[in-house]
Amino acid sequence: MSGLRTCITLLAILLLALSCNQGRSEAKTESTQAAAVDIEPAAGGGSPMNVVCTTALIAEIARAIGDEHANVTLIIPAGTDPHSYVASDADRQAIASAQLVLSNGLGLEAGLAPELELARQAGTLVEVTNEIDNDRLMATNAYGGQYDPHVWLDVELWRKVSDTVRNALLALDPAQDGYFASRYADYYMDLMKLDTRMLDLGSSLTDSQRVLVTNIHGSSYLARTNRFELMAMTKDDIAELAQQQKIDGLADYLVERNVPAVFLDGNVPADRIEALQTACRERGLELANVSGLQMDGLPDEAAGFHATLLGEMRRIVIALGADLTLLDKVWQEEDAS
């Protein structure tokens, strides 16, 4: 299994490299035009681009691909809620003076809407999700039927985002085509490895274990990719837990499905979680609550997307009953080869 997976990964990277090389002979690819239609090439040449990124996840991609050719400024600090962050005066100045502003889009940075609109009008804004097909985006009740912006929880979609970032950097500095292509291929390979291992972790669960009860943002993407049966709890669902009838109904469901753990964060009152655990215990089920999952972004910039997402997925599947002994051995063999 290890050898076959490695061969598939190497073949995909080879095809990617060939694709990147082919793109060097073209003035602009169609995807570049779509990603950065208003971005003008930087004047002067030789100097690093001034790139502003709204989130640490996007900044990681920009730094990985742009490297020494991009001075990257992060607006929303890692570990901060991107939904409610409001720009400081320094943030406004950074966005206004940037040659390229990379945002997630889909309403993630709602508090930055005025500043991002000015960047759009200036022709410097690229929303990194704008090349993802709408049929791959998830519309959920948690967002009033609008698209869920947490697309990084589907690594396949995040690979598309990395492509958009590469194209935006290339549009700004076409002279670095070959450099960006090489850096992009390295980052893309890391995302492919992450995607494979996320799927490995999901597959470590039996069908009956694959039940995810959570109020984690973006859980719809995680559930779709890993074939979880999802009970995504909205603010209204959480409010209804004040009623014992709702607690009992949820406990009945968890006991019927023999679900050993739920994933409820600090937005769910502690006494409601305790009431749910008590109701399950009375029905013969010991229920754990796994809180503090880092799914809404990077806890800190040093953590890295790959390690953070893989680590949180491990916590989920272990809590749901997975035995990772054999899988860890396979991964160790892959990493050693």
mmCIF file with all atom_site columns, C-alpha atoms in Angstrom, residues 148-159 195 198 217-226 295-297 309:
data_model
loop_
_atom_site.group_PDB
_atom_site.id
_atom_site.type_symbol
_atom_site.label_atom_id
_atom_site.label_alt_id
_atom_site.label_comp_id
_atom_site.label_asym_id
_atom_site.label_entity_id
_atom_site.label_seq_id
_atom_site.pdbx_PDB_ins_code
_atom_site.Cartn_x
_atom_site.Cartn_y
_atom_site.Cartn_z
_atom_site.occupancy
_atom_site.B_iso_or_equiv
_atom_site.pdbx_formal_charge
_atom_site.auth_seq_id
_atom_site.auth_comp_id
_atom_site.auth_asym_id
_atom_site.auth_atom_id
_atom_site.pdbx_PDB_model_num
ATOM 1  C CA . ASP A 1 148 ? -19.511 28.022 4.218  1.00 0.00 ? 148 ASP A CA 1
ATOM 2  C CA . PRO A 1 149 ? -16.132 29.821 3.908  1.00 0.00 ? 149 PRO A CA 1
ATOM 3  C CA . HIS A 1 150 ? -14.073 27.175 5.779  1.00 0.00 ? 150 HIS A CA 1
ATOM 4  C CA . VAL A 1 151 ? -12.951 25.454 2.581  1.00 0.00 ? 151 VAL A CA 1
ATOM 5  C CA . TRP A 1 152 ? -9.530  24.455 3.984  1.00 0.00 ? 152 TRP A CA 1
ATOM 6  C CA . LEU A 1 153 ? -11.207 21.537 5.772  1.00 0.00 ? 153 LEU A CA 1
ATOM 7  C CA . ASP A 1 154 ? -11.446 19.932 2.328  1.00 0.00 ? 154 ASP A CA 1
ATOM 8  C CA . VAL A 1 155 ? -7.778  19.730 1.340  1.00 0.00 ? 155 VAL A CA 1
ATOM 9  C CA . GLU A 1 156 ? -8.681  19.174 -2.310 1.00 0.00 ? 156 GLU A CA 1
ATOM 10 C CA . LEU A 1 157 ? -10.299 22.621 -2.324 1.00 0.00 ? 157 LEU A CA 1
ATOM 11 C CA . TRP A 1 158 ? -7.288  24.110 -0.552 1.00 0.00 ? 158 TRP A CA 1
ATOM 12 C CA . ARG A 1 159 ? -5.101  22.797 -3.354 1.00 0.00 ? 159 ARG A CA 1
ATOM 13 C CA . ASP A 1 195 ? -4.985  15.012 1.664  1.00 0.00 ? 195 ASP A CA 1
ATOM 14 C CA . MET A 1 198 ? -6.597  12.884 6.108  1.00 0.00 ? 198 MET A CA 1
ATOM 15 C CA . HIS A 1 217 ? -17.187 25.748 11.790 1.00 0.00 ? 217 HIS A CA 1
ATOM 16 C CA . GLY A 1 218 ? -16.703 24.080 8.421  1.00 0.00 ? 218 GLY A CA 1
ATOM 17 C CA . SER A 1 219 ? -17.639 20.612 9.642  1.00 0.00 ? 219 SER A CA 1
ATOM 18 C CA . SER A 1 220 ? -19.707 20.094 6.486  1.00 0.00 ? 220 SER A CA 1
ATOM 19 C CA . TYR A 1 221 ? -16.516 19.997 4.395  1.00 0.00 ? 221 TYR A CA 1
ATOM 20 C CA . LEU A 1 222 ? -14.838 17.590 6.798  1.00 0.00 ? 222 LEU A CA 1
ATOM 21 C CA . ALA A 1 223 ? -17.908 15.357 6.836  1.00 0.00 ? 223 ALA A CA 1
ATOM 22 C CA . ARG A 1 224 ? -18.278 15.265 3.064  1.00 0.00 ? 224 ARG A CA 1
ATOM 23 C CA . THR A 1 225 ? -14.649 14.365 2.459  1.00 0.00 ? 225 THR A CA 1
ATOM 24 C CA . ASN A 1 226 ? -14.559 11.617 5.104  1.00 0.00 ? 226 ASN A CA 1
ATOM 25 C CA . MET A 1 295 ? -10.372 24.043 12.858 1.00 0.00 ? 295 MET A CA 1
ATOM 26 C CA . ASP A 1 296 ? -11.062 27.766 12.399 1.00 0.00 ? 296 ASP A CA 1
ATOM 27 C CA . GLY A 1 297 ? -7.501  28.546 11.354 1.00 0.00 ? 297 GLY A CA 1
ATOM 28 C CA . LEU A 1 309 ? -5.188  19.832 10.452 1.00 0.00 ? 309 LEU A CA 1
#
